[in-house]
Short mmCIF file of C-alpha atoms and ligand atoms in Angstrom, two decimals:
data_model
loop_
_atom_site.label_atom_id
_atom_site.label_comp_id
_atom_site.label_asym_id
_atom_site.label_seq_id
_atom_site.Cartn_x
_atom_site.Cartn_y
_atom_site.Cartn_z
CA MET A 1 -62.74 -144.21 -204.68
CA ASN A 2 -63.92 -145.25 -208.06
CA ILE A 3 -62.30 -148.57 -208.87
CA LYS A 4 -64.44 -149.35 -211.98
CA SER A 5 -61.51 -149.24 -214.36
CA LEU A 6 -59.88 -152.27 -212.60
CA ASN A 7 -62.57 -154.45 -213.90
CA LYS A 8 -60.72 -154.76 -217.18
CA LEU A 9 -57.66 -156.28 -215.58
CA PRO A 10 -57.26 -160.10 -215.54
CA ILE A 11 -57.34 -160.18 -211.71
CA GLY A 12 -59.48 -162.23 -209.26
CA GLU A 13 -62.29 -160.53 -207.22
CA ILE A 14 -62.23 -157.10 -205.41
CA ARG A 15 -63.31 -156.23 -202.08
CA TYR A 16 -63.43 -152.50 -201.50
CA PHE A 17 -63.83 -150.74 -198.04
CA ASP A 18 -64.16 -147.07 -197.32
CA THR A 19 -62.47 -147.76 -194.04
CA ILE A 20 -60.78 -150.87 -192.66
CA GLY A 21 -58.34 -151.89 -189.94
CA SER A 22 -55.72 -153.34 -192.28
CA THR A 23 -56.19 -154.56 -196.01
CA ASN A 24 -53.58 -157.31 -195.16
CA ASP A 25 -55.62 -158.54 -192.20
CA ALA A 26 -58.72 -158.83 -194.41
CA ALA A 27 -56.70 -160.45 -197.24
CA LEU A 28 -55.10 -162.95 -194.81
CA VAL A 29 -58.64 -164.20 -193.76
CA TRP A 30 -60.02 -164.18 -197.32
CA ALA A 31 -56.98 -166.15 -198.51
CA THR A 32 -57.84 -168.96 -196.04
CA GLU A 33 -61.39 -169.04 -197.49
CA ASP A 34 -62.16 -168.98 -201.20
CA ALA A 35 -60.23 -166.06 -202.66
CA PRO A 36 -59.45 -166.59 -206.26
CA ASN A 37 -55.83 -165.92 -207.40
CA LEU A 38 -55.00 -162.31 -207.69
CA SER A 39 -57.97 -161.08 -205.64
CA ILE A 40 -57.52 -157.63 -204.03
CA VAL A 41 -58.60 -155.99 -200.96
CA ILE A 42 -58.62 -152.14 -201.45
CA ALA A 43 -59.36 -149.40 -198.75
CA ASP A 44 -59.66 -145.62 -198.84
CA GLU A 45 -58.47 -145.48 -195.20
CA GLN A 46 -56.72 -147.84 -192.84
CA THR A 47 -57.17 -147.33 -189.08
CA ALA A 48 -54.71 -150.04 -188.03
CA GLY A 49 -52.34 -150.17 -191.07
CA ARG A 50 -49.28 -152.30 -190.29
CA GLY A 51 -45.56 -152.24 -191.21
CA ARG A 52 -43.29 -155.02 -190.31
CA LEU A 53 -43.14 -156.18 -186.74
CA ASP A 54 -46.43 -154.42 -186.09
CA ARG A 55 -44.98 -150.99 -186.75
CA LYS A 56 -47.68 -148.53 -187.76
CA TRP A 57 -48.42 -147.63 -191.35
CA PHE A 58 -50.48 -144.50 -191.81
CA THR A 59 -53.22 -144.34 -194.45
CA PRO A 60 -55.40 -141.25 -193.90
CA LYS A 61 -58.79 -141.08 -195.58
CA GLY A 62 -58.90 -140.07 -199.28
CA SER A 63 -55.15 -139.38 -199.85
CA ALA A 64 -53.26 -142.73 -200.24
CA LEU A 65 -53.42 -146.18 -201.79
CA ALA A 66 -53.67 -149.12 -199.55
CA PHE A 67 -54.41 -152.55 -201.01
CA SER A 68 -53.40 -156.10 -200.71
CA VAL A 69 -53.03 -158.71 -203.48
CA ILE A 70 -53.58 -162.35 -202.81
CA LEU A 71 -51.26 -164.53 -204.76
CA HIS A 72 -51.65 -168.32 -205.08
CA PRO A 73 -48.00 -169.54 -205.06
CA ALA A 74 -48.44 -172.65 -207.42
CA GLY A 75 -45.62 -172.65 -209.96
CA ILE A 76 -43.52 -170.00 -208.23
CA THR A 77 -40.12 -171.22 -206.96
CA HIS A 78 -38.73 -167.98 -205.79
CA LEU A 79 -41.45 -166.91 -203.38
CA SER A 80 -38.97 -164.69 -201.60
CA ARG A 81 -38.93 -162.58 -204.74
CA THR A 82 -42.55 -161.35 -204.25
CA VAL A 83 -41.24 -158.30 -202.36
CA GLY A 84 -39.23 -157.43 -205.44
CA LEU A 85 -42.33 -157.95 -207.63
CA ALA A 86 -44.31 -155.51 -205.53
CA ALA A 87 -41.30 -152.99 -205.37
CA LEU A 88 -40.83 -153.15 -209.15
CA SER A 89 -44.58 -152.66 -209.78
CA ILE A 90 -44.63 -149.46 -207.84
CA ALA A 91 -41.28 -148.31 -209.07
CA ASP A 92 -42.37 -148.84 -212.73
CA ALA A 93 -45.54 -146.87 -212.07
CA CYS A 94 -43.35 -144.00 -210.70
CA SER A 95 -41.05 -144.19 -213.76
CA GLN A 96 -44.11 -144.00 -216.08
CA LEU A 97 -44.79 -140.57 -214.48
CA GLY A 98 -41.29 -139.47 -215.24
CA LEU A 99 -40.04 -139.85 -211.60
CA SER A 100 -36.80 -141.62 -210.53
CA PRO A 101 -37.71 -144.21 -207.97
CA GLN A 102 -35.28 -146.22 -205.84
CA ILE A 103 -36.00 -149.33 -203.94
CA LYS A 104 -34.77 -149.22 -200.34
CA TRP A 105 -34.27 -152.90 -199.90
CA PRO A 106 -36.29 -154.80 -198.82
CA ASN A 107 -39.62 -153.03 -198.75
CA ASP A 108 -39.71 -149.38 -199.37
CA ILE A 109 -39.85 -147.13 -202.45
CA LEU A 110 -38.02 -143.80 -202.24
CA LEU A 111 -38.44 -140.67 -204.38
CA ASN A 112 -35.49 -138.19 -203.92
CA GLY A 113 -34.41 -140.28 -200.92
CA LYS A 114 -37.72 -140.11 -199.10
CA LYS A 115 -40.18 -142.91 -198.44
CA THR A 116 -43.22 -142.82 -200.65
CA ALA A 117 -44.45 -146.49 -200.45
CA GLY A 118 -44.04 -149.48 -198.20
CA ILE A 119 -44.70 -153.10 -198.76
CA LEU A 120 -45.68 -155.82 -196.35
CA ILE A 121 -45.51 -159.32 -197.49
CA GLU A 122 -47.21 -162.11 -195.36
CA ALA A 123 -47.77 -165.77 -195.97
CA VAL A 124 -50.67 -168.09 -195.29
CA TRP A 125 -49.51 -171.58 -194.11
CA ALA A 126 -51.28 -174.85 -193.95
CA GLY A 127 -48.98 -177.14 -192.14
CA ASP A 128 -45.57 -176.67 -193.75
CA GLN A 129 -47.04 -175.42 -197.06
CA ILE A 130 -47.59 -171.84 -198.08
CA THR A 131 -51.02 -171.66 -199.58
CA ALA A 132 -51.11 -167.96 -200.26
CA ILE A 133 -48.93 -164.89 -200.27
CA VAL A 134 -50.50 -161.53 -199.31
CA ILE A 135 -48.70 -158.57 -200.85
CA GLY A 136 -49.65 -155.42 -199.03
CA MET A 137 -48.84 -152.06 -200.48
CA GLY A 138 -49.18 -148.58 -198.95
CA ILE A 139 -48.45 -145.69 -201.34
CA ASN A 140 -48.52 -141.98 -200.50
CA ILE A 141 -50.33 -140.35 -203.33
CA PHE A 142 -51.54 -136.81 -202.28
CA LYS A 143 -49.70 -134.46 -199.97
CA GLU A 144 -52.17 -135.17 -197.07
CA SER A 145 -50.97 -138.91 -197.01
CA VAL A 146 -47.51 -137.91 -195.53
CA PRO A 147 -47.46 -138.59 -191.82
CA PRO A 148 -46.22 -135.85 -189.50
CA ALA A 149 -42.30 -135.96 -189.14
CA GLU A 150 -42.47 -136.84 -185.43
CA GLU A 151 -44.10 -140.17 -186.26
CA LEU A 152 -41.33 -141.20 -188.61
CA LYS A 153 -37.84 -142.64 -188.25
CA PHE A 154 -37.15 -141.97 -191.90
CA PRO A 155 -38.23 -139.00 -194.06
CA ALA A 156 -41.41 -139.42 -196.11
CA THR A 157 -42.95 -137.87 -199.07
CA SER A 158 -45.77 -138.39 -201.64
CA ILE A 159 -46.11 -138.80 -205.31
CA GLU A 160 -47.79 -135.53 -205.63
CA ASN A 161 -45.04 -133.79 -203.65
CA GLU A 162 -42.25 -135.12 -205.86
CA LEU A 163 -44.12 -134.76 -209.18
CA GLY A 164 -45.16 -131.22 -208.47
CA SER A 165 -48.38 -131.68 -210.40
CA PRO A 166 -51.62 -133.44 -209.84
CA VAL A 167 -51.77 -137.19 -209.87
CA GLU A 168 -54.76 -139.56 -210.33
CA ARG A 169 -55.03 -141.99 -207.54
CA GLU A 170 -57.10 -144.52 -209.30
CA GLN A 171 -54.96 -144.42 -212.48
CA PHE A 172 -51.88 -145.06 -210.26
CA LEU A 173 -53.56 -148.06 -208.68
CA LYS A 174 -54.32 -149.40 -212.00
CA ASP A 175 -50.81 -148.81 -213.31
CA VAL A 176 -49.29 -150.66 -210.26
CA LEU A 177 -51.58 -153.67 -210.78
CA SER A 178 -50.91 -153.82 -214.50
CA ASN A 179 -47.19 -153.77 -213.80
CA LEU A 180 -47.56 -156.56 -211.36
CA LEU A 181 -49.50 -158.62 -213.84
CA LYS A 182 -46.78 -158.01 -216.49
CA ARG A 183 -43.85 -158.66 -214.18
CA LEU A 184 -45.28 -161.76 -212.52
CA PRO A 185 -44.65 -164.32 -215.39
CA GLU A 186 -41.01 -163.14 -215.41
CA ILE A 187 -40.42 -163.53 -211.50
CA GLU A 188 -38.10 -166.52 -211.93
CA THR A 189 -35.90 -164.92 -214.63
CA ALA A 190 -32.47 -163.41 -214.37
CA ALA A 191 -33.77 -160.21 -216.09
CA PHE A 192 -36.28 -159.70 -213.26
CA LEU A 193 -33.51 -159.96 -210.70
CA ALA A 194 -31.34 -157.57 -212.73
CA SER A 195 -34.14 -155.11 -213.06
CA TRP A 196 -34.72 -155.14 -209.34
CA GLU A 197 -31.07 -154.98 -208.56
CA SER A 198 -30.56 -151.97 -210.89
CA GLN A 199 -33.07 -149.83 -208.93
CA LEU A 200 -31.72 -150.40 -205.45
CA ALA A 201 -30.82 -147.33 -203.42
CA TYR A 202 -27.47 -146.94 -201.74
CA LYS A 203 -25.57 -149.20 -204.24
CA GLN A 204 -21.90 -149.17 -203.59
CA GLN A 205 -22.50 -147.15 -200.49
CA PHE A 206 -21.96 -147.98 -196.88
CA VAL A 207 -25.11 -148.73 -195.08
CA GLN A 208 -26.12 -149.83 -191.53
CA VAL A 209 -28.00 -152.90 -191.16
CA ILE A 210 -30.55 -152.93 -188.30
CA THR A 211 -31.87 -156.32 -187.47
CA GLY A 212 -34.51 -156.19 -184.74
CA ALA A 213 -33.02 -154.15 -181.91
CA ASN A 214 -29.46 -154.94 -183.03
CA GLN A 215 -27.36 -152.92 -185.30
CA THR A 216 -24.84 -155.12 -187.21
CA PRO A 217 -21.53 -153.57 -188.39
CA GLY A 218 -23.00 -152.84 -191.84
CA GLY A 219 -21.16 -152.74 -195.03
CA ILE A 220 -21.02 -151.70 -198.70
CA LEU A 221 -24.29 -152.56 -200.49
CA LEU A 222 -23.30 -154.85 -203.44
CA GLY A 223 -26.47 -156.28 -204.83
CA LEU A 224 -28.88 -159.09 -204.69
CA GLU A 225 -28.62 -162.89 -204.16
CA SER A 226 -30.88 -164.97 -206.47
CA ASP A 227 -33.33 -165.44 -203.59
CA GLY A 228 -33.78 -161.65 -203.20
CA GLY A 229 -31.40 -161.46 -200.18
CA LEU A 230 -29.10 -158.42 -200.02
CA ARG A 231 -25.34 -158.92 -200.53
CA LEU A 232 -22.93 -156.64 -198.66
CA ARG A 233 -19.11 -156.43 -198.10
CA ASP A 234 -17.93 -155.67 -194.55
CA GLU A 235 -14.85 -153.58 -193.61
CA ASN A 236 -12.62 -156.63 -193.79
CA GLY A 237 -13.65 -157.36 -197.30
CA LYS A 238 -15.80 -160.29 -196.32
CA GLN A 239 -19.17 -160.68 -198.12
CA PHE A 240 -22.30 -161.40 -196.18
CA THR A 241 -26.03 -161.66 -197.00
CA VAL A 242 -29.14 -160.32 -195.05
CA HIS A 243 -32.65 -161.65 -195.66
CA TYR A 244 -36.07 -160.02 -195.71
CA GLY A 245 -37.47 -160.06 -192.25
CA ASP A 246 -36.80 -157.41 -189.69
CA VAL A 247 -34.00 -155.76 -191.42
CA SER A 248 -33.83 -151.96 -192.04
CA LEU A 249 -31.20 -150.07 -193.93
CA ARG A 250 -29.87 -146.59 -193.05
CA PRO A 251 -27.50 -144.79 -195.22
CA MET A 252 -24.38 -143.52 -193.30
CA ALA A 253 -24.66 -139.87 -192.40
P1 ADP B 301 -38.81 -149.62 -191.92
O1 ADP B 301 -39.12 -149.32 -193.33
O2 ADP B 301 -38.58 -148.41 -191.12
O3 ADP B 301 -37.91 -150.67 -191.69
P2 ADP B 301 -41.48 -150.75 -191.99
O4 ADP B 301 -41.14 -151.20 -193.26
O5 ADP B 301 -42.10 -151.67 -190.98
O6 ADP B 301 -40.25 -150.12 -191.21
O7 ADP B 301 -42.49 -149.58 -192.04
C1 ADP B 301 -43.13 -148.91 -190.90
C2 ADP B 301 -42.52 -147.54 -190.61
O8 ADP B 301 -42.76 -146.73 -191.71
C3 ADP B 301 -43.27 -146.91 -189.39
O9 ADP B 301 -42.54 -147.18 -188.28
C4 ADP B 301 -43.16 -145.44 -189.78
O10 ADP B 301 -42.00 -144.82 -189.27
C5 ADP B 301 -43.14 -145.30 -191.21
N1 ADP B 301 -44.46 -144.98 -191.97
C6 ADP B 301 -45.67 -145.20 -191.47
N2 ADP B 301 -46.54 -144.79 -192.34
C7 ADP B 301 -45.88 -144.13 -193.29
C8 ADP B 301 -46.35 -143.47 -194.51
N3 ADP B 301 -47.60 -143.36 -194.76
N4 ADP B 301 -45.31 -143.06 -195.18
C9 ADP B 301 -44.12 -143.10 -194.98
N5 ADP B 301 -43.67 -143.74 -193.82
C10 ADP B 301 -44.53 -144.26 -193.02
#
């Protein structure tokens, strides 16, 4: 991959790997060392890419984007909004190509109802303090990046598939990072939350909420809490909130 064009962005340092286990793993280590704010680990291929709860994330060579941004949390009150920051950065880049992305709360980007990108947020702790947030993103760019259906619990696609014309991987990466840099100073604002909420998938629809092995009764998806939690209404009209963690949404068939 040619990542020269990223040099012009006001980011930290870049570590690029042709192949790596997981960019988040490398970023988590670097974050405990001397990584400047907004440093980025990028890989052309991941051999042990992770989703939440150690589920696998596929990043075949030469066809996808896999990168992790190290964010120093100083001055950010709403750290739980960083998953929204990542989601909006990817969604914005899709919209800039003329696509209509939706955010499947908390951590996936959908195009035409299919998963095109996933986000994995992890924190570095020192005692009871968070010293860094690692924002991992995996984005299916070319057709070859889409895993075989038998590996998936949810349908997947790529930017190229949905666009129906060629897409430039390096340019898409630059766009996502530029969007992140633009959105970051607004992360505390109501406008940020509104923008995030406006792009949620399944709004006003009944969704199942899967927490770990359990499936809670589910409810109508209403919107976001100020901390980025998801607000729903159950069958009895009672509102409840779920938080980022091991929560997966499924639309009702
Ligand atoms: P979920 O979104 O299902 O709650 P995660 O956010 O942890 O789960 O993402 C991991 C899951 O995403 C994997 O279990 C797999 O089904 C799916 N997956 C893995 N790689 C890809 C990919 N490149 N594109 C789309 N889906 C993928």
